[in-house]
mmCIF file of C-alpha atoms and ligand atoms in Angstrom:
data_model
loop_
_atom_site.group_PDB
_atom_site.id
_atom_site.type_symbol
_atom_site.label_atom_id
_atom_site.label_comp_id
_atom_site.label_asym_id
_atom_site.label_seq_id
_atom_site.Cartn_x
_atom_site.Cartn_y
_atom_site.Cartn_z
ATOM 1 C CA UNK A 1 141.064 84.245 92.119
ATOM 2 C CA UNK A 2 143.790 83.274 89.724
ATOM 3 C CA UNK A 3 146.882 82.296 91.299
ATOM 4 C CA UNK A 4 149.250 84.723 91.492
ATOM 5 C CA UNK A 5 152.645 84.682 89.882
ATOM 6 C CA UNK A 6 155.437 84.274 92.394
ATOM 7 C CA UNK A 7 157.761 87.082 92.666
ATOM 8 C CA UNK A 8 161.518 87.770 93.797
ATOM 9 C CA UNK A 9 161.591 89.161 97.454
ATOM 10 C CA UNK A 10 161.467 93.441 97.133
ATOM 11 C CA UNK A 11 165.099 93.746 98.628
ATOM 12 C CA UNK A 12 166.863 91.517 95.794
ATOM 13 C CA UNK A 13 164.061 93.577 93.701
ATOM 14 C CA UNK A 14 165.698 96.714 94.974
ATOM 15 C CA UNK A 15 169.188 95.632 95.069
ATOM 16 C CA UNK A 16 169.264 94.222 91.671
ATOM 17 C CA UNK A 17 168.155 97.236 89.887
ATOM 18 C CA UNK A 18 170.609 99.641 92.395
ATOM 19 C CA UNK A 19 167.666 101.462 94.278
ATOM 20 C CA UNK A 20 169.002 103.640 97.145
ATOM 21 C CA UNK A 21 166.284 105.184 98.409
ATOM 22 C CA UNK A 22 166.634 109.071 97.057
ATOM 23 C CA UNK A 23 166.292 111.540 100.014
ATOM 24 C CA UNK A 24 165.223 114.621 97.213
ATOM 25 C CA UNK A 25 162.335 112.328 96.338
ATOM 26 C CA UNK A 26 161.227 111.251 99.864
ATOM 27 C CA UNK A 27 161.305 107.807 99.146
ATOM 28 C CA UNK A 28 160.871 105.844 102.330
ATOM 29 C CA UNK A 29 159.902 101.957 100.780
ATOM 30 C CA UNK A 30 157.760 99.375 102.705
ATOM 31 C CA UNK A 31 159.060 96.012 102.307
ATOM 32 C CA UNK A 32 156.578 93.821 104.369
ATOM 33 C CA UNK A 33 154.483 91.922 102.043
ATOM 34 C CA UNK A 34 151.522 91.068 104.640
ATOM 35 C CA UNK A 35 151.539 94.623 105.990
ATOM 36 C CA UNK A 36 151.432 96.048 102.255
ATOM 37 C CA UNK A 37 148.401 93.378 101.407
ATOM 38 C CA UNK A 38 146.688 94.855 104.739
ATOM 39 C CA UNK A 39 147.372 98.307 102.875
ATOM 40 C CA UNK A 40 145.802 97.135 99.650
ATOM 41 C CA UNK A 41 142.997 95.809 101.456
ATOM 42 C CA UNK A 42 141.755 99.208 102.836
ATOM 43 C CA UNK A 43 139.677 99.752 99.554
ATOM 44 C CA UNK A 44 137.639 97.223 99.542
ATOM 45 C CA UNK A 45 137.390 94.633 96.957
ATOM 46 C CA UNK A 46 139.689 95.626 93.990
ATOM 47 C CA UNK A 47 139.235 92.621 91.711
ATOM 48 C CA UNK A 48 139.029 93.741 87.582
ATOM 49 C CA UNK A 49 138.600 97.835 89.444
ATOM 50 C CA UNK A 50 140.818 100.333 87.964
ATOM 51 C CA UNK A 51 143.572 101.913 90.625
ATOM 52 C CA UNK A 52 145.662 104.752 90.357
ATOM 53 C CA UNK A 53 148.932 104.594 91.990
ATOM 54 C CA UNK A 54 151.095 107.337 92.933
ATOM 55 C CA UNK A 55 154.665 107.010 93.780
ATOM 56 C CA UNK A 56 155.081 103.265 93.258
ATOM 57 C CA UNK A 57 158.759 103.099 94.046
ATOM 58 C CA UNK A 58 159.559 99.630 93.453
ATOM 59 C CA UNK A 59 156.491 98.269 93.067
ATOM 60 C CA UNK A 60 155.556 97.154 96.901
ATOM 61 C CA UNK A 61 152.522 98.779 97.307
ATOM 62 C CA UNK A 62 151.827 98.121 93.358
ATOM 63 C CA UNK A 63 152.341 93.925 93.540
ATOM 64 C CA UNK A 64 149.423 93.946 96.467
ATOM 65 C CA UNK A 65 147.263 95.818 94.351
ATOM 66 C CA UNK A 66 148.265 93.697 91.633
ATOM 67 C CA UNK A 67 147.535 90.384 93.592
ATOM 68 C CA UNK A 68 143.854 91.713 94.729
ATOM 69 C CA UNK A 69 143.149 92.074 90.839
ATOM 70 C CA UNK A 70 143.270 95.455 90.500
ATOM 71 C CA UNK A 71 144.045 97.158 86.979
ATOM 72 C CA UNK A 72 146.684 99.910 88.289
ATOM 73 C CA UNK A 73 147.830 102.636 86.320
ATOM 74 C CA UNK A 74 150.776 103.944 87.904
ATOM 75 C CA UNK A 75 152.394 107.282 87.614
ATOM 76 C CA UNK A 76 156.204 107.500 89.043
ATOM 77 C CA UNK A 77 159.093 110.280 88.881
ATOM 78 C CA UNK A 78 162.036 108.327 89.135
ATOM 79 C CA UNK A 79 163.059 106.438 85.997
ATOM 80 C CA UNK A 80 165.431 104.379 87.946
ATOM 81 C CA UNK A 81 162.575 102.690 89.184
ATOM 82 C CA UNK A 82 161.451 101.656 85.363
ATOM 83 C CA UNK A 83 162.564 98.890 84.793
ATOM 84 C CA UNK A 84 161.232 96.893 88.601
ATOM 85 C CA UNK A 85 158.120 98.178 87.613
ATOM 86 C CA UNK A 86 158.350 96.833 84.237
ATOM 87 C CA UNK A 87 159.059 93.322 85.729
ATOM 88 C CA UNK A 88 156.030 93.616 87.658
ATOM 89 C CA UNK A 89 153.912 94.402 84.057
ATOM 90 C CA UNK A 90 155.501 91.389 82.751
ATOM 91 C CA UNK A 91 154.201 89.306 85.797
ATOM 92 C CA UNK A 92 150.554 90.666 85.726
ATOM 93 C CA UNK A 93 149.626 90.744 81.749
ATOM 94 C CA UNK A 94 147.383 93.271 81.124
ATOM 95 C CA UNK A 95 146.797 94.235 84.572
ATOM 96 C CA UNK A 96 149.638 97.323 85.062
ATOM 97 C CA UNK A 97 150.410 100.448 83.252
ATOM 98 C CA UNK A 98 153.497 102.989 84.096
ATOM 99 C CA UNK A 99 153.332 106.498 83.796
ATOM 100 C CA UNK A 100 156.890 108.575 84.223
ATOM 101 C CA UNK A 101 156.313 112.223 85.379
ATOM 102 C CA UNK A 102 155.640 113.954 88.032
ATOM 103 C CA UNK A 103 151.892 113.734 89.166
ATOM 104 C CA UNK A 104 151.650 117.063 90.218
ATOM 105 C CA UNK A 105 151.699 117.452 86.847
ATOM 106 C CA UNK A 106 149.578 115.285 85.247
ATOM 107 C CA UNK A 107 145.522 115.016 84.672
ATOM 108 C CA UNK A 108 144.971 112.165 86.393
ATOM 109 C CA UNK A 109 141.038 112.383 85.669
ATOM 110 C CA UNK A 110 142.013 112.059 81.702
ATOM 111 C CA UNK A 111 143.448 108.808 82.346
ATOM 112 C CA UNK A 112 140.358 106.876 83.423
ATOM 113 C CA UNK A 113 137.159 106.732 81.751
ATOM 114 C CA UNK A 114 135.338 104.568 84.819
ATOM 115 C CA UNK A 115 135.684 105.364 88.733
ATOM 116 C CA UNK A 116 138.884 104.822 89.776
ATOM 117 C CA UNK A 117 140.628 104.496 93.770
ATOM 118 C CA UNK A 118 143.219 106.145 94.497
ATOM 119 C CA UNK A 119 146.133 104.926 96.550
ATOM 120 C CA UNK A 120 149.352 105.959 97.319
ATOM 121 C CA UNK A 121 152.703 106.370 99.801
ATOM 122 C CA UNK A 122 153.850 109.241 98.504
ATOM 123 C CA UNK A 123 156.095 112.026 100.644
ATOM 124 C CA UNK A 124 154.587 114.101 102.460
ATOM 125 C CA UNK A 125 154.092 117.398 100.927
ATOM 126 C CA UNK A 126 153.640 115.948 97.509
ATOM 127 C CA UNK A 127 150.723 113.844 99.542
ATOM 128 C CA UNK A 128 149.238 116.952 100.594
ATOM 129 C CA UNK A 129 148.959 118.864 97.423
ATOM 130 C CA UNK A 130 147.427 116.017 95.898
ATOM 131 C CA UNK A 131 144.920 115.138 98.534
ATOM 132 C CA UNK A 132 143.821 119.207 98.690
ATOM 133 C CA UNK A 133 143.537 119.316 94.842
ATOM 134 C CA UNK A 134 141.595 115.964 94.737
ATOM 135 C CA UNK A 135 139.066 117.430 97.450
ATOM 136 C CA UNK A 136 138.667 120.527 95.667
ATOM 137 C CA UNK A 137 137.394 119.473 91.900
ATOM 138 C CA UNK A 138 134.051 121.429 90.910
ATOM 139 C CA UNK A 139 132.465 118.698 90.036
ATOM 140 C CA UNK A 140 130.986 116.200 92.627
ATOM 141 C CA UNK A 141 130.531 113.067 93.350
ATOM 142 C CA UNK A 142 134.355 113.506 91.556
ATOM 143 C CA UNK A 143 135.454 110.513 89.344
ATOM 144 C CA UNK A 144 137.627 109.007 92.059
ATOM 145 C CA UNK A 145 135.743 105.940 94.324
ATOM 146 C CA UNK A 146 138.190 106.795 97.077
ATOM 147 C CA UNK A 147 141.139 108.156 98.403
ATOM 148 C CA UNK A 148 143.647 105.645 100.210
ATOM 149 C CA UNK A 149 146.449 107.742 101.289
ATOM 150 C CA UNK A 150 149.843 107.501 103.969
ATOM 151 C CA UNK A 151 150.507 110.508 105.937
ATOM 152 C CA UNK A 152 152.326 111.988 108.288
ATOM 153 C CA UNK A 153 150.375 110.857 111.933
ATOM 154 C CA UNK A 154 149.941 114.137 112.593
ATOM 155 C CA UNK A 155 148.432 115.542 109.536
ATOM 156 C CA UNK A 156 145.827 112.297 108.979
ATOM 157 C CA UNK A 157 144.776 113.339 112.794
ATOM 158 C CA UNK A 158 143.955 116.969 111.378
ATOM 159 C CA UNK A 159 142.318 115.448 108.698
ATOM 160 C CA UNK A 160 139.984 113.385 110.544
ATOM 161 C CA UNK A 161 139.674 116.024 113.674
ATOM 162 C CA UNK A 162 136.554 116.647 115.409
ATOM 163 C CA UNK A 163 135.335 120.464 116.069
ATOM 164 C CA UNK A 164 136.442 121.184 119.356
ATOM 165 C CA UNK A 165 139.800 119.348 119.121
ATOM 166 C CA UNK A 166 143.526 120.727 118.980
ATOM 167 C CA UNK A 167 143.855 118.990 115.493
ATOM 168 C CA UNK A 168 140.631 120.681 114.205
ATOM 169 C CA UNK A 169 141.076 123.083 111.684
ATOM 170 C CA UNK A 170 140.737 124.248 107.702
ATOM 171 C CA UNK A 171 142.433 120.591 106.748
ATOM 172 C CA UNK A 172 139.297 118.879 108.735
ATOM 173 C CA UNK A 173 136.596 121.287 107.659
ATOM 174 C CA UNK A 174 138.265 120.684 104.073
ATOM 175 C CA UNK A 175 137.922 117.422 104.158
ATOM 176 C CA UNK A 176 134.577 116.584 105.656
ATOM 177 C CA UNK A 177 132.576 119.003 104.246
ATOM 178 C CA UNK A 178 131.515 116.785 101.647
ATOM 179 C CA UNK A 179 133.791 113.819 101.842
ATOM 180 C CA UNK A 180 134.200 111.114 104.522
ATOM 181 C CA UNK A 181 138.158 110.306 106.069
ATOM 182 C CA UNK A 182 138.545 107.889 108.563
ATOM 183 C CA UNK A 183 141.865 106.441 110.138
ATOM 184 C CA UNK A 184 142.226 102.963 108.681
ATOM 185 C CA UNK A 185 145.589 101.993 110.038
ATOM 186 C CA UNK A 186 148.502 103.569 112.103
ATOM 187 C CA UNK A 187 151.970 102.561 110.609
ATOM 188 C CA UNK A 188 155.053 102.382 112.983
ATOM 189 C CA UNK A 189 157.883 104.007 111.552
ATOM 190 C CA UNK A 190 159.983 101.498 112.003
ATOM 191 C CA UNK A 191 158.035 99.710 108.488
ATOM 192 C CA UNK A 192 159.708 102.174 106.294
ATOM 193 C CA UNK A 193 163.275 101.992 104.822
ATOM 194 C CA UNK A 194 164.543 104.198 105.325
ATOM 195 C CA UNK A 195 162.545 105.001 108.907
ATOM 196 C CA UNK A 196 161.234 108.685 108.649
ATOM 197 C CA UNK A 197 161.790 110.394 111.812
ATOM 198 C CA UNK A 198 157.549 110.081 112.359
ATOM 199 C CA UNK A 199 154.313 108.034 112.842
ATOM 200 C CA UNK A 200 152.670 107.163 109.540
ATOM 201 C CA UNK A 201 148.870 106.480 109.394
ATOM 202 C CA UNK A 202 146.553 105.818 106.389
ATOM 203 C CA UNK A 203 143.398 107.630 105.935
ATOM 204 C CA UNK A 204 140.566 106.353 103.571
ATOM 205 C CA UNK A 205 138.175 108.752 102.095
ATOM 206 C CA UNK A 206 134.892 108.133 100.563
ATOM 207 C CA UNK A 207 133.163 111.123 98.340
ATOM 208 C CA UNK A 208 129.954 112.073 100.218
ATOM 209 C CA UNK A 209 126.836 114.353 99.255
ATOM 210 C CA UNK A 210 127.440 117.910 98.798
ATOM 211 C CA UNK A 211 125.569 120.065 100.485
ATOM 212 C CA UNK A 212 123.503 122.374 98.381
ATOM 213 C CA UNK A 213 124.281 126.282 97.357
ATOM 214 C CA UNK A 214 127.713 126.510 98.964
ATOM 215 C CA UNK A 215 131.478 126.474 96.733
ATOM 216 C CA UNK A 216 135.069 125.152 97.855
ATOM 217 C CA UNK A 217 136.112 128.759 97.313
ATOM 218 C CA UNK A 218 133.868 130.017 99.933
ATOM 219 C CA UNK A 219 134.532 127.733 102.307
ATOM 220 C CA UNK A 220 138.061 128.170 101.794
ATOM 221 C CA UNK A 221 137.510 132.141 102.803
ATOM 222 C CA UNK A 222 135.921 131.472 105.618
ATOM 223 C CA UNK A 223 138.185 128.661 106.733
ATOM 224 C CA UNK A 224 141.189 130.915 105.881
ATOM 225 C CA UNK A 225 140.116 133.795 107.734
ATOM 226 C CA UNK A 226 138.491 132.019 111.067
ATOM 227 C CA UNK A 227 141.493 129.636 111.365
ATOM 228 C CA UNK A 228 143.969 132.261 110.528
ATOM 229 C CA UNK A 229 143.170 133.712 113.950
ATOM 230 C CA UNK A 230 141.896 130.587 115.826
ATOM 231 C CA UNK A 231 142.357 132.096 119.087
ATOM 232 C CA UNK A 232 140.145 135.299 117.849
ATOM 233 C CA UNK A 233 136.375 135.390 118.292
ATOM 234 C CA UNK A 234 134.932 135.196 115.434
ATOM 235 C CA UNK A 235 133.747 138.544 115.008
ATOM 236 C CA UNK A 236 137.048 139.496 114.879
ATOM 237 C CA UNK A 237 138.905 136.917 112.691
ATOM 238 C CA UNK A 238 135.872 137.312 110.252
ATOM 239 C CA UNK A 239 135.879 141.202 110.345
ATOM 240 C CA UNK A 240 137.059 141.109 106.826
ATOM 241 C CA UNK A 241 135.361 138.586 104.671
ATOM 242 C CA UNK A 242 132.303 139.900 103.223
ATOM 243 C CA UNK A 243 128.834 138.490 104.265
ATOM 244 C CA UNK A 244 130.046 136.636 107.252
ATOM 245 C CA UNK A 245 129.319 139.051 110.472
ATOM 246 C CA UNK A 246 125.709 139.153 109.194
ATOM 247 C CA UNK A 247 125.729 135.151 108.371
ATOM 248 C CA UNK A 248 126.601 135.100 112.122
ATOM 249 C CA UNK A 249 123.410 136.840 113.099
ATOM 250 C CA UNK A 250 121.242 135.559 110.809
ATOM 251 C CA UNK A 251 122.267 131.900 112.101
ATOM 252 C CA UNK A 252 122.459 133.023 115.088
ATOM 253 C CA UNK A 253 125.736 131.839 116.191
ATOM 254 C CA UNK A 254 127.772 133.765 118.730
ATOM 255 C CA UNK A 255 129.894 136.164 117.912
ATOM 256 C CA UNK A 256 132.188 135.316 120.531
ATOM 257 C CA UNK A 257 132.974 131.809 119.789
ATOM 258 C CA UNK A 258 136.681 130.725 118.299
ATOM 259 C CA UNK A 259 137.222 128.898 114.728
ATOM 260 C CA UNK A 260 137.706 125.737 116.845
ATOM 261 C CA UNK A 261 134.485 125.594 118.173
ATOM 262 C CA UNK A 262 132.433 125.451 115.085
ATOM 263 C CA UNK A 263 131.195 122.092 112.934
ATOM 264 C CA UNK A 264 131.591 121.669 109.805
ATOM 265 C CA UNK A 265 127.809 122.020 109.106
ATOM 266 C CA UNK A 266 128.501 125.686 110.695
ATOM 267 C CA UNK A 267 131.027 126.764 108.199
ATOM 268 C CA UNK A 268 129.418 125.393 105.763
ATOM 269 C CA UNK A 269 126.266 127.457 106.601
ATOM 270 C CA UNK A 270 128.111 130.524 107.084
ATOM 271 C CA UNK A 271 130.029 129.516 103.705
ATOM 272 C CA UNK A 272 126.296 129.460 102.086
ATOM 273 C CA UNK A 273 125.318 133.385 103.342
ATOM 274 C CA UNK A 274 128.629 134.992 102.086
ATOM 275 C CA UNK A 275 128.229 137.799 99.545
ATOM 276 C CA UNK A 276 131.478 137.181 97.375
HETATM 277 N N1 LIG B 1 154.959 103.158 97.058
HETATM 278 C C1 LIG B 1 156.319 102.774 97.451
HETATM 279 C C2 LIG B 1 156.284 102.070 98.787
HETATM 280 O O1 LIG B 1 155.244 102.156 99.451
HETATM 281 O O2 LIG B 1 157.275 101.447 99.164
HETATM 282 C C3 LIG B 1 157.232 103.989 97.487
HETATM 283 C C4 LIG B 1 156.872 105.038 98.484
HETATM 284 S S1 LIG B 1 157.967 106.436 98.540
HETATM 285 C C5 LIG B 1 157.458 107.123 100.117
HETATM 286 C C6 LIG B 1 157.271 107.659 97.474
HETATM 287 C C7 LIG B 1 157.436 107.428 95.963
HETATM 288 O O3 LIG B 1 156.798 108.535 95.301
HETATM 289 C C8 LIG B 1 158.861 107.421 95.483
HETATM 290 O O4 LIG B 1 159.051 106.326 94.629
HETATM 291 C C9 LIG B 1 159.046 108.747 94.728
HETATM 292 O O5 LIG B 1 159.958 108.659 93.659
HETATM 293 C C10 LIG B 1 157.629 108.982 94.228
HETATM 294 N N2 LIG B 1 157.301 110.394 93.996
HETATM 295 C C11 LIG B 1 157.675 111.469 94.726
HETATM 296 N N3 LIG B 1 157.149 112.594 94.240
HETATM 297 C C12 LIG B 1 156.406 112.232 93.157
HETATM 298 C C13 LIG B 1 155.621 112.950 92.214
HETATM 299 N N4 LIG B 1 155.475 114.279 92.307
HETATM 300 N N5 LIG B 1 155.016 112.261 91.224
HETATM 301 C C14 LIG B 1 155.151 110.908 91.127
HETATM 302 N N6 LIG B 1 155.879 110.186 91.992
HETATM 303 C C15 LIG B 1 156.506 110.827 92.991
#
């Protein structure tokens, strides 16, 4: 690999151009340069592959992905962050492109015309919204390669919950149906300035087949209405979404089990026999 240029550490980066972290923008910044290459390393090899950033802050998370070779395109809401990230585009020629907006907002899809990994810090429920709109396109095997994302402890356990567990729930059924999460790294609060008041871990997320004849909206219904009432049996909580008391029978799955107790496969069969 070419050598990489050397660059100022992130705190004179961050001091220099006046960044307090903002509270309204949930900016909690990572600082540790091994820990953030560890981080950029959860993708796999990123050498000449194209990388969408969210939330880039200052440019930690960015200048790993810049050192593994990556091509990063990097959309960020807060200008005051500009002109760090501009330093880093100066550094890497060619190799980093900034987006200002908000990327709630934008078509991320439009901006790459090659598979593309996704990475990103971002806060919480902006993380969220994003990961639940990038799981839900109509098209699949989508255009990302994979999703490399920091959460909240808590919700990358729902995310990768087994049936049968407290975590399990629409999140997991969500996000397995046709995709693959794992846990790739638990962060310690205590990384972050500021430190948020919880556990971080990452989750990485590979597109997998989709099963035949079933929709996201479906299996949202079902999902909606069995978890709604978790601690119903089924023939209850399902009572009103059209198709599913007879998918029950015709699958032959018990009436009286809970939301909690099903796979994935299950919804996803019961998703499959719905009549709306
Ligand atoms: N990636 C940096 C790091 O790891 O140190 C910063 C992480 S900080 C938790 C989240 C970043 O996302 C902030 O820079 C914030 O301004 C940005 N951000 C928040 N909401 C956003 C949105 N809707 N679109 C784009 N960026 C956003």
């Amino acid at each position: 690999m070419d050598k990489a240029p050397d660059l100022p550490p992130l705190r004179e980066v961050i001091a220099r151009h006046g960044l307090s972290a903002s509270k309204a923008l949930g900016q909690n910044f990572l600082f540790d340069e091994q820990l953030l290459a560890r981080i950029a390393a959860i993708p796999g090899k990123l050498k000449d592959k194209a990388v969408l950033e969210v939330g880039p802050g200052p440019g930690g998370l960015t200048r790993a992905l810049l050192r593994a070779g990556a091509r990063v395109t990097a959309i960020e809401m807060d200008r005051r962050c500009l002109p760090a990230l501009a330093e880093l585009a100066d550094a890497f020629p060619g190799q980093l492109t900034v987006i200002e907006g908000d990327a709630l907002k934008i078509d991320h899809g439009a901006l790459f015309d090659e598979p593309y990994a996704i990475v990103a810090n971002l806060p919480y429920n902006v993380g969220t919204a994003l990961f639940t709109g990038w799981l839900a396109g109509e098209a699949w095997p989508p255009r990302w390669s994979s999703l490399t994302l920091m959460f909240q402890q808590e919700v990358a356990q729902r995310i990768v919950a087994e049936a049968g567990s407290d975590p399990y729930g629409r999140l997991a059924v969500l996000a397995q149906w046709r995709s693959v999460p794992k846990l790739a790294m638990k962060v310690h609060r205590s990384a972050f300035t500021p430190p948020p008041k919880v556990m971080s871990a990452i989750i990485h997320v590979v597109p997998g087949k989709a099963p035949e004849g079933v929709s996201m909206r479906r299996l949202e219904k079902v999902t909606e209405a069995a978890f709604g009432q978790r601690r119903k049996m089924l023939r209850q909580s399902l009572k009103g979404v059209p198709g599913a008391i007879a998918a029950l029978e015709t699958l032959e799955i018990d009436h009286q089990r809970r939301a909690e107790t099903l796979s994935v496969d299950e919804f996803v069969a019961i998703a499959r026999e719905l009549t709306v």
